[in-house]
PDB file of C-alpha atoms in Angstrom:
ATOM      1  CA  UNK F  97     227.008 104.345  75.269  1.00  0.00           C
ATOM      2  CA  UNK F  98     224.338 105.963  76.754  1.00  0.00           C
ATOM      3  CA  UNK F  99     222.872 108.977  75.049  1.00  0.00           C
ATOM      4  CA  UNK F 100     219.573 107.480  75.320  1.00  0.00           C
ATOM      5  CA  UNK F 101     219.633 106.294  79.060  1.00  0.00           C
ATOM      6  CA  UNK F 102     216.885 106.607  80.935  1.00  0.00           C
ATOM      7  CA  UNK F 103     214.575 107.062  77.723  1.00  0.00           C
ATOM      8  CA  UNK F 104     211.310 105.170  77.112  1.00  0.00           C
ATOM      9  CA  UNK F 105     210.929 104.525  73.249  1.00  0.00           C
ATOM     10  CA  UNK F 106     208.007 103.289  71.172  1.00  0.00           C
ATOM     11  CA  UNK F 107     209.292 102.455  67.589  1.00  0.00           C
ATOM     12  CA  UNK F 108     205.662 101.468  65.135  1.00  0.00           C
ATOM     13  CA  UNK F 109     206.972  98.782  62.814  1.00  0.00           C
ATOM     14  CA  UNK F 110     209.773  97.637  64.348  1.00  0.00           C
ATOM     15  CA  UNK F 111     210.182  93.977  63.376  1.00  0.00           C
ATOM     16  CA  UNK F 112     212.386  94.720  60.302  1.00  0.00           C
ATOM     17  CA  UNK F 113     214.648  97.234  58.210  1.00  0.00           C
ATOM     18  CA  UNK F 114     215.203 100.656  59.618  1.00  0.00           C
ATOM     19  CA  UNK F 115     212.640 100.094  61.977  1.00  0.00           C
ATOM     20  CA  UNK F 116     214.651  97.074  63.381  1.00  0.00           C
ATOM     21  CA  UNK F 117     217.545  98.583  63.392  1.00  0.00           C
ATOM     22  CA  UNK F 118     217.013 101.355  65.154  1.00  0.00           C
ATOM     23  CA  UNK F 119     215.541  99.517  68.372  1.00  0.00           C
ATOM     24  CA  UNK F 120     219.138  98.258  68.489  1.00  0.00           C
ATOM     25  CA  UNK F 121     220.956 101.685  68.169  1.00  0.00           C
ATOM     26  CA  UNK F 122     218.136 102.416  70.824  1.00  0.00           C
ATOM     27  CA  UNK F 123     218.628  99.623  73.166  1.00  0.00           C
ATOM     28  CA  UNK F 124     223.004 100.106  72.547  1.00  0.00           C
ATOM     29  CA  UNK F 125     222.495 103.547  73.880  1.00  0.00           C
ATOM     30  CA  UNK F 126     220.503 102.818  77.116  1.00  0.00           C
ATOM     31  CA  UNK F 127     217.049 103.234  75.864  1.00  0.00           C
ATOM     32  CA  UNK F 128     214.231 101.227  76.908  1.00  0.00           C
ATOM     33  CA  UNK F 129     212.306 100.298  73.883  1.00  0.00           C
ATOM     34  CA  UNK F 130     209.120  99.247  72.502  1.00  0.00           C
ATOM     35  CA  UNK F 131     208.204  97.870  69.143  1.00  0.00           C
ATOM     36  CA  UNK F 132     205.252  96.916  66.913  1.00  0.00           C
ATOM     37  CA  UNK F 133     204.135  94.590  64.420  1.00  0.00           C
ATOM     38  CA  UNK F 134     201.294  92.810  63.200  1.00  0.00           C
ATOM     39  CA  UNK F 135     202.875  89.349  63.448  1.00  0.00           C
ATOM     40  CA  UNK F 136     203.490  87.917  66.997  1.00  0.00           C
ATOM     41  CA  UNK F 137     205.770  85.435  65.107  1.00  0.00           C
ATOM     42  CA  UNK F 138     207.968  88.386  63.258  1.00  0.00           C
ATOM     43  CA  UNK F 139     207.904  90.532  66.868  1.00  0.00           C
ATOM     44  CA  UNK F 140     209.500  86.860  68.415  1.00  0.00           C
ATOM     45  CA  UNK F 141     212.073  86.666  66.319  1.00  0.00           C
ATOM     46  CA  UNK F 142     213.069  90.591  66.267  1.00  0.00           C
ATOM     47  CA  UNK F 143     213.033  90.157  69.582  1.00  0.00           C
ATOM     48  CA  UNK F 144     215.464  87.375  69.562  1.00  0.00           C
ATOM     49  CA  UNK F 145     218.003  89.116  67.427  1.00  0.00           C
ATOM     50  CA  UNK F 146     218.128  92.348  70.486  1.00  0.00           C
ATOM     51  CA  UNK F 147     219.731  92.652  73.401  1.00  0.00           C
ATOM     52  CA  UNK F 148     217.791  95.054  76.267  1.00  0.00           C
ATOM     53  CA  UNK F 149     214.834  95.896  77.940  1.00  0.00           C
ATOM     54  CA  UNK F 150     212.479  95.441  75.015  1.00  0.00           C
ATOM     55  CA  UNK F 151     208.694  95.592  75.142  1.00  0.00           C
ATOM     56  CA  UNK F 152     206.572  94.043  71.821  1.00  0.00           C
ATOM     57  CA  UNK F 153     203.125  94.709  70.980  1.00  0.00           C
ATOM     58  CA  UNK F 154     200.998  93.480  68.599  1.00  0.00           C
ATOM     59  CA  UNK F 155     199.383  95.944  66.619  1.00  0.00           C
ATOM     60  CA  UNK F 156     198.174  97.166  62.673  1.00  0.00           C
ATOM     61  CA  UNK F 157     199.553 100.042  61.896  1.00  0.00           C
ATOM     62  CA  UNK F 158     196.717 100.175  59.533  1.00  0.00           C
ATOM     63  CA  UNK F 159     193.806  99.768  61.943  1.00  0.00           C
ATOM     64  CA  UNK F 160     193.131 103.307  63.041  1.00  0.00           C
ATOM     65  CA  UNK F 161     190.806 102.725  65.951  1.00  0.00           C
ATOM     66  CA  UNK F 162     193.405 100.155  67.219  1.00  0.00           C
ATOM     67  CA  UNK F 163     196.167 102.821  68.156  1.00  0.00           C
ATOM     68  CA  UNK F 164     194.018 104.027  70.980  1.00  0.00           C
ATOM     69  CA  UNK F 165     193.973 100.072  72.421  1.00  0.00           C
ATOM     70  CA  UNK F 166     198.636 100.818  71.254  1.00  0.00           C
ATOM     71  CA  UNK F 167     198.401 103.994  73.778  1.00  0.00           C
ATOM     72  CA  UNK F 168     196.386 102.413  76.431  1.00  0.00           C
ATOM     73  CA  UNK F 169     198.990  99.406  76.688  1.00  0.00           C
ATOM     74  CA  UNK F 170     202.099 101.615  76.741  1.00  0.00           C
ATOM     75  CA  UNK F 171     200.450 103.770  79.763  1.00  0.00           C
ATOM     76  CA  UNK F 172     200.090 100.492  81.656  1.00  0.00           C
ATOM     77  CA  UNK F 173     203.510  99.761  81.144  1.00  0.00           C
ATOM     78  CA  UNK F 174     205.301 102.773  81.210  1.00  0.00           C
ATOM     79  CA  UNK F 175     205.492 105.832  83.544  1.00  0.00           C
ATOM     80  CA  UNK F 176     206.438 108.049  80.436  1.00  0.00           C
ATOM     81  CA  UNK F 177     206.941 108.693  76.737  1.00  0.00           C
ATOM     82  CA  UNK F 178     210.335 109.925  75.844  1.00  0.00           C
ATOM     83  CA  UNK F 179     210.357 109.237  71.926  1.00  0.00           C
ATOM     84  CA  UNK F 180     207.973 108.120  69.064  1.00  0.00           C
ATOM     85  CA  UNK F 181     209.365 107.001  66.259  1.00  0.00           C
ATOM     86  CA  UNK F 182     206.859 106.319  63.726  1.00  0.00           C
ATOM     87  CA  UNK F 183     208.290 103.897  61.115  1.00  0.00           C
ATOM     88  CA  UNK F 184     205.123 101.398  60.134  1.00  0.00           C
ATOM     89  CA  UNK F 185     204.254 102.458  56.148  1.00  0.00           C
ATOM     90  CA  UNK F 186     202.601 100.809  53.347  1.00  0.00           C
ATOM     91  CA  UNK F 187     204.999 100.925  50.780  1.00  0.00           C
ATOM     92  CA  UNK F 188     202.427  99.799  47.972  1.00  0.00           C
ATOM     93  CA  UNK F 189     203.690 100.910  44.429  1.00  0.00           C
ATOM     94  CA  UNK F 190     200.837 100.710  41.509  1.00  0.00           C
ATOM     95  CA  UNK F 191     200.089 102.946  38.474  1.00  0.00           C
ATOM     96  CA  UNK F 192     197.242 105.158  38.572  1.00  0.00           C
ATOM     97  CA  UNK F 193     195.274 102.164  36.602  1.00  0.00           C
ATOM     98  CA  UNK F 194     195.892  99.767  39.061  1.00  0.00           C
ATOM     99  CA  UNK F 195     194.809 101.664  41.979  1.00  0.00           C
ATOM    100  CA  UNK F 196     191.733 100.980  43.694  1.00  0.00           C
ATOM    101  CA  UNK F 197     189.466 103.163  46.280  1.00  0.00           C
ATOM    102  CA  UNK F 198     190.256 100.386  49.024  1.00  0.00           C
ATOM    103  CA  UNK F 199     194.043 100.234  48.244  1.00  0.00           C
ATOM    104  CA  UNK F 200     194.463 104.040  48.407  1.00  0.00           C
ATOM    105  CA  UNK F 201     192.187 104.137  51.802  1.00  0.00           C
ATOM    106  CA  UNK F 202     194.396 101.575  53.106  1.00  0.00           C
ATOM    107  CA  UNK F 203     197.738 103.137  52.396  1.00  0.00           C
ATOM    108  CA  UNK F 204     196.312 106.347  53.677  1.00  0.00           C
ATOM    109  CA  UNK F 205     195.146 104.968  57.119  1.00  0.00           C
ATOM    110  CA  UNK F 206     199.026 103.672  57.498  1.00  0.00           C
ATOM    111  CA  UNK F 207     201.029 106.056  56.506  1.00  0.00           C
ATOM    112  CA  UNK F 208     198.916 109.425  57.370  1.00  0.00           C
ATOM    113  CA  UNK F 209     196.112 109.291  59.330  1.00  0.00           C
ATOM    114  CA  UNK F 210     197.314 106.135  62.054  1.00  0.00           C
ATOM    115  CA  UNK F 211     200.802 108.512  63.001  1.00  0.00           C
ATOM    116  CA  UNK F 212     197.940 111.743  63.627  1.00  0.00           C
ATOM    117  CA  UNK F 213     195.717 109.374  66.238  1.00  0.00           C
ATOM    118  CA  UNK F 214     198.790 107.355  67.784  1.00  0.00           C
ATOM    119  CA  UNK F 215     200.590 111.080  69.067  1.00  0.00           C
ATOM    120  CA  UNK F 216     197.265 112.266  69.466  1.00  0.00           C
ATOM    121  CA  UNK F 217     196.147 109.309  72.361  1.00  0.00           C
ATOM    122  CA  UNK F 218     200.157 108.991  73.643  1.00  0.00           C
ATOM    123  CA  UNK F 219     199.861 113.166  74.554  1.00  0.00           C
ATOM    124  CA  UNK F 220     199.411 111.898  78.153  1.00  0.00           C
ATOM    125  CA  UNK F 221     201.994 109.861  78.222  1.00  0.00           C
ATOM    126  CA  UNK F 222     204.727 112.373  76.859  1.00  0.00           C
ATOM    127  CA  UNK F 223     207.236 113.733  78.870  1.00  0.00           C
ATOM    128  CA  UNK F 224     207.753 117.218  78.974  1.00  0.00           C
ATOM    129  CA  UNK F 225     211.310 116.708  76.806  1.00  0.00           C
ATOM    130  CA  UNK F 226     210.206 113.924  74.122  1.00  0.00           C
ATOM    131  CA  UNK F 227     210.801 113.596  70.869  1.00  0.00           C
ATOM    132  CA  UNK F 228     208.694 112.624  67.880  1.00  0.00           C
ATOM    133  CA  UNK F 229     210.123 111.130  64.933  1.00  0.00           C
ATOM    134  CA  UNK F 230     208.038 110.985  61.559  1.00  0.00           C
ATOM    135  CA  UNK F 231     209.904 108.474  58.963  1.00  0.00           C
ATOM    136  CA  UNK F 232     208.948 109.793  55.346  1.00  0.00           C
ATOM    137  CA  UNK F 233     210.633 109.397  52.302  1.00  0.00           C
ATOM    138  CA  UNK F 234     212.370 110.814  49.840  1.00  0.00           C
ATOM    139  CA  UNK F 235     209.606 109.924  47.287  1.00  0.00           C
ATOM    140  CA  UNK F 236     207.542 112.921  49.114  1.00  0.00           C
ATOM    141  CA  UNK F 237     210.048 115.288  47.006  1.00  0.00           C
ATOM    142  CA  UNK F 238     210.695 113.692  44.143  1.00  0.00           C
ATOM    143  CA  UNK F 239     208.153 111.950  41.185  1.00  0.00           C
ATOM    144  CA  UNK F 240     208.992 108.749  40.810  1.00  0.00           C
ATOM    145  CA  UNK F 241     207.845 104.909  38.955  1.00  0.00           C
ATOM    146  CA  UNK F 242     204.535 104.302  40.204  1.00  0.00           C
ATOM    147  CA  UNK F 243     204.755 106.040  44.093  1.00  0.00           C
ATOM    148  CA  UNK F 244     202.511 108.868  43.474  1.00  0.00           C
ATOM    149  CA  UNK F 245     199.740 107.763  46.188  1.00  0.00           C
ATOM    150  CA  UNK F 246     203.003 106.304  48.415  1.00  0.00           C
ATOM    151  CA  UNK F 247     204.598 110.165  48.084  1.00  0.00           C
ATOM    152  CA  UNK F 248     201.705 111.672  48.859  1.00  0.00           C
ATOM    153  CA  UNK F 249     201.121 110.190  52.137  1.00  0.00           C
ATOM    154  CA  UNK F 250     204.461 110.778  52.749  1.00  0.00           C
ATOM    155  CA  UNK F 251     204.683 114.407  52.082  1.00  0.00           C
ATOM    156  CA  UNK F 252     201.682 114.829  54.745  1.00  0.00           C
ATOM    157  CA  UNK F 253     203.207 113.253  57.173  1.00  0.00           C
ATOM    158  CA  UNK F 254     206.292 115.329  57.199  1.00  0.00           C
ATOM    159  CA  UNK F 255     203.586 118.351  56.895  1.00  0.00           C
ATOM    160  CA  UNK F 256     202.630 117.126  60.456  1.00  0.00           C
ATOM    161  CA  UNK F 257     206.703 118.186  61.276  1.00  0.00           C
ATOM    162  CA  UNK F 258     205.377 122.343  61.162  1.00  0.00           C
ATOM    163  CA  UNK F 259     201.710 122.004  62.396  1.00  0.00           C
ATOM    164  CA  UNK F 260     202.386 119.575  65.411  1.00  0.00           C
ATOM    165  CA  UNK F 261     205.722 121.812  66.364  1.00  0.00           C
ATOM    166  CA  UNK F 262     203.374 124.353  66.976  1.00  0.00           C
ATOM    167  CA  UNK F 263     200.462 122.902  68.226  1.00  0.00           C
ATOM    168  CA  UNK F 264     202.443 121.132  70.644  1.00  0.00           C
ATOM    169  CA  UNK F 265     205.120 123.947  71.601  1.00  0.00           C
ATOM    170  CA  UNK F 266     203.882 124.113  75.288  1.00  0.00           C
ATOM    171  CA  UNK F 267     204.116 120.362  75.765  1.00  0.00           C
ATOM    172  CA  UNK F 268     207.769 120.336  75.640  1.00  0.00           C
ATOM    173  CA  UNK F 269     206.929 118.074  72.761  1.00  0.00           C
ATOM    174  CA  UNK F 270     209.797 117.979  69.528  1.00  0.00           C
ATOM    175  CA  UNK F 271     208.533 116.523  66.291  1.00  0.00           C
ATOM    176  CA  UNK F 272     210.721 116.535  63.220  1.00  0.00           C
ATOM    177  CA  UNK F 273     210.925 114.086  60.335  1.00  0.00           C
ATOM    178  CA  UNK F 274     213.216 111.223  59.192  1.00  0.00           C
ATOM    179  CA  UNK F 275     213.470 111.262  55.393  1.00  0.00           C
ATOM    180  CA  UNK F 276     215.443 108.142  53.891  1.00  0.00           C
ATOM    181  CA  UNK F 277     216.674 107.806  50.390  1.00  0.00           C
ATOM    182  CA  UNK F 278     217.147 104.403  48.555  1.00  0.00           C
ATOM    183  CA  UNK F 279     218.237 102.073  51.528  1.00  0.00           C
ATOM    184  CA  UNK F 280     218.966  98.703  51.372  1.00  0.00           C
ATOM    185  CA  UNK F 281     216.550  96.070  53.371  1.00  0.00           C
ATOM    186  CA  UNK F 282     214.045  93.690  53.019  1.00  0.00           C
ATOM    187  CA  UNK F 283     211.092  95.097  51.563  1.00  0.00           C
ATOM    188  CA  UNK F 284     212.233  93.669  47.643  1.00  0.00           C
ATOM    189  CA  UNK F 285     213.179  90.504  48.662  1.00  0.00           C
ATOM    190  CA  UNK F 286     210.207  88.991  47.775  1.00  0.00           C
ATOM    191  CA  UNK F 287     211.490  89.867  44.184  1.00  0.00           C
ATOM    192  CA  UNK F 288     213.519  86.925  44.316  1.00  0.00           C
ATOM    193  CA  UNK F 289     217.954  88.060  44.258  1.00  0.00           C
ATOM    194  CA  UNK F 290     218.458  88.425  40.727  1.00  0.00           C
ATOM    195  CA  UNK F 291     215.839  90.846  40.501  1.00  0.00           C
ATOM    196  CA  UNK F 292     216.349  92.362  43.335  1.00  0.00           C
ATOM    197  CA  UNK F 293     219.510  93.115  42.841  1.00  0.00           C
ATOM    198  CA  UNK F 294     218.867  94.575  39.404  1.00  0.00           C
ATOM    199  CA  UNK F 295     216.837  96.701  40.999  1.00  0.00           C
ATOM    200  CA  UNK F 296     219.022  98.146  43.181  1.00  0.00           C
ATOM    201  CA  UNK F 297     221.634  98.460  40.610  1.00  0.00           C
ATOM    202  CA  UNK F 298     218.836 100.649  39.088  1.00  0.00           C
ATOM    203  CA  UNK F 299     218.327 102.622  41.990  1.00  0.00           C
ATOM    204  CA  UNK F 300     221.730 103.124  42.255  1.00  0.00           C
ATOM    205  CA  UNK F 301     222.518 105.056  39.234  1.00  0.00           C
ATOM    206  CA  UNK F 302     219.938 107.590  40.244  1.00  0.00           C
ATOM    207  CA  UNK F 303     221.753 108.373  43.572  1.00  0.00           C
ATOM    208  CA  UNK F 304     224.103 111.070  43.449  1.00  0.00           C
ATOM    209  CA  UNK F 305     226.028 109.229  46.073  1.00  0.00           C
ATOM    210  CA  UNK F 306     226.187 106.076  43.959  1.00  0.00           C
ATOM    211  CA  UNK F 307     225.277 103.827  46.495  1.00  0.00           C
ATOM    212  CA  UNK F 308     222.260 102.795  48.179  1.00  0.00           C
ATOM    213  CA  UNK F 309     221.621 103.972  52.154  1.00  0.00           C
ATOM    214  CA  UNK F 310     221.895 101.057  55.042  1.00  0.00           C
ATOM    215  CA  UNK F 311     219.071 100.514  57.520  1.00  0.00           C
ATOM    216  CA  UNK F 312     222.127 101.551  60.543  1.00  0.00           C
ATOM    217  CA  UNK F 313     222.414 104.596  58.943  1.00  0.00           C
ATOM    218  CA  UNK F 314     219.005 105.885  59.324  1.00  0.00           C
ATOM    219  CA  UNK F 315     219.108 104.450  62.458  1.00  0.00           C
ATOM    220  CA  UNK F 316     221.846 106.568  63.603  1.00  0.00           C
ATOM    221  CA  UNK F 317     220.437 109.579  62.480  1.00  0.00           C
ATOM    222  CA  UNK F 318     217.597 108.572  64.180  1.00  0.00           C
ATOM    223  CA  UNK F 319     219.160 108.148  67.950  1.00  0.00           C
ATOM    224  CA  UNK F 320     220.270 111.446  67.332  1.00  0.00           C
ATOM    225  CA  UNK F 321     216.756 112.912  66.386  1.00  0.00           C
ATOM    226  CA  UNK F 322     215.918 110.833  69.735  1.00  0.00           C
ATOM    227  CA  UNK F 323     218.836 112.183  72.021  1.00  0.00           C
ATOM    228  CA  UNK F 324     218.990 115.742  73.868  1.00  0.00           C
ATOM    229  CA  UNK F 325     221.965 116.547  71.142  1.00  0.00           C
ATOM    230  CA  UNK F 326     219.075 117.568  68.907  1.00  0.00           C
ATOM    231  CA  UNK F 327     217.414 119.646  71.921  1.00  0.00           C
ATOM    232  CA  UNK F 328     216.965 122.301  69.914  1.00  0.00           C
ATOM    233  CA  UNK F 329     215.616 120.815  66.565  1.00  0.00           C
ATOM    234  CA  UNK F 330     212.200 120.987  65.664  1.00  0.00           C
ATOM    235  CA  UNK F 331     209.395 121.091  63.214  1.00  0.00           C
ATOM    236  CA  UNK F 332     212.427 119.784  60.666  1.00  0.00           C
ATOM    237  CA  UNK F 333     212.916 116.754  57.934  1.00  0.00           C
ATOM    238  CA  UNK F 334     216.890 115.347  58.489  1.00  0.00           C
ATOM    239  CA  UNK F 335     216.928 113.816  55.031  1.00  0.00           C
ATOM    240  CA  UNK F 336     219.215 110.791  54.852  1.00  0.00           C
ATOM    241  CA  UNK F 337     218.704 110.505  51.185  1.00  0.00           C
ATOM    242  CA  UNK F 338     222.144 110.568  49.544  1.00  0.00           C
ATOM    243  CA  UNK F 339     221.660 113.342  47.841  1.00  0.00           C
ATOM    244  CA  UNK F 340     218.574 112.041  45.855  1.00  0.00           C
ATOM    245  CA  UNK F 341     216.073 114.292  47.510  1.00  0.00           C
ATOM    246  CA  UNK F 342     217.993 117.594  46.256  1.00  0.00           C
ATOM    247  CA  UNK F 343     219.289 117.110  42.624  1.00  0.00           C
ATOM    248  CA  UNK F 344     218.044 115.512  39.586  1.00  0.00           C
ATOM    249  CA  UNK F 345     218.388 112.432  38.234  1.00  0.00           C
TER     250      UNK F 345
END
């Protein structure tokens, strides 16, 4: 396979889930890929479970100031930019009650204001047919159990799909956004199984699919997002939400 040969690829938070997974689609379809994480111990061992010319960095997708130092070590390496794909998110869930000024400011940073300054300091490093990828969520459509501050991050970030497709329209730069439903990975496993899997039973019932998403089937979606098949798709959400995102509970 090959629809991504010859492309360079940065994926933020790429040591696990959908983030994970698509590095391998990437790397299966000729891409040459890098990924991030704030653990040089989780970027070893994502590394050891891919196959490919793969590239890890340490870096916080939290620590604004520190995607500058993320652009700077990707021009070093690299002689281009073909695809962004920013997947790092702080998936923090609390009721209004719970949430304090530095929790908020945190989730923020990640999810909405890191994405802004990473394509903002990687604009030299673009080539002139590249494509940016903004993972969101279906929780920036829908309300939902304690993800108001989570959704609302989210729902900016796909904003950035309409203002950076313009601002960017003479850069030969395509942004559009990823939007998964429900999807199966590891972020509940800390939950322990039994109540993980509750939960996803849960979940389940909401989706009009009746089943949850997998973590290769956003990645699919997003190797096409990445490819020149979706040449002339921009300033769009592709929401991989089974069906969640458009009906009601």
């Amino acid at each position: 396979m090959d629809r991504l040969a010859g492309k360079h690829a940065l994926i933020t938070g790429g040591t696990s889930g959908i983030g994970l997974e698509t590095a391998r689609e990437f790397l299966a379809e000729g891409a040459t890929v890098a990924i991030t994480g704030r653990s040089r111990e989780r970027l070893d061992e994502a590394a050891r479970q891919l196959d490919g010319p793969l590239l890890t960095i340490v870096s916080d997708a939290g620590d604004v100031p520190g995607q500058a130092a993320l652009a700077a070590r990707l021009r070093a390496e690299w002689p281009k930019l073909d695809v962004l794909m920013s997947n790092a998110a702080d998936i923090t869930h609390l009721p209004i009650e719970a949430w304090t000024e530095e929790a908020f400011d945190r989730l923020m940073a990640t999810n909405l204001k890191s994405p802004f300054f990473l394509i903002r300091d990687l604009l030299p490093l673009f080539s002139q047919q590249s494509s940016v990828i903004l993972v969101g969520s279906v929780s920036a459509y829908i309300g939902h159990e304690n993800a108001t501050v989570y959704g609302a991050a989210k729902a900016g970030l796909l904003s950035y799909t309409r203002g950076l497709t313009h601002e960017l329209r003479h850069r030969g730069i395509r942004v559009n956004g990823l939007s998964p439903g429900p999807t199966v990975t590891n972020a509940f496993a800390p939950l322990g199984p039994e109540r993980q899997a509750a939960l996803y039973e849960r979940i389940r019932r909401t989706v009009p699919l009746h089943r949850l998403g997998t973590a290769t089937e956003l990645a699919k979606a997003a190797v096409y997002l990445a490819s020149d098949e979706s040449a002339y798709t921009a300033g769009t959400v592709l929401r991989v939400d089974g069906g969640i995102g458009q009906l009601a509970y």
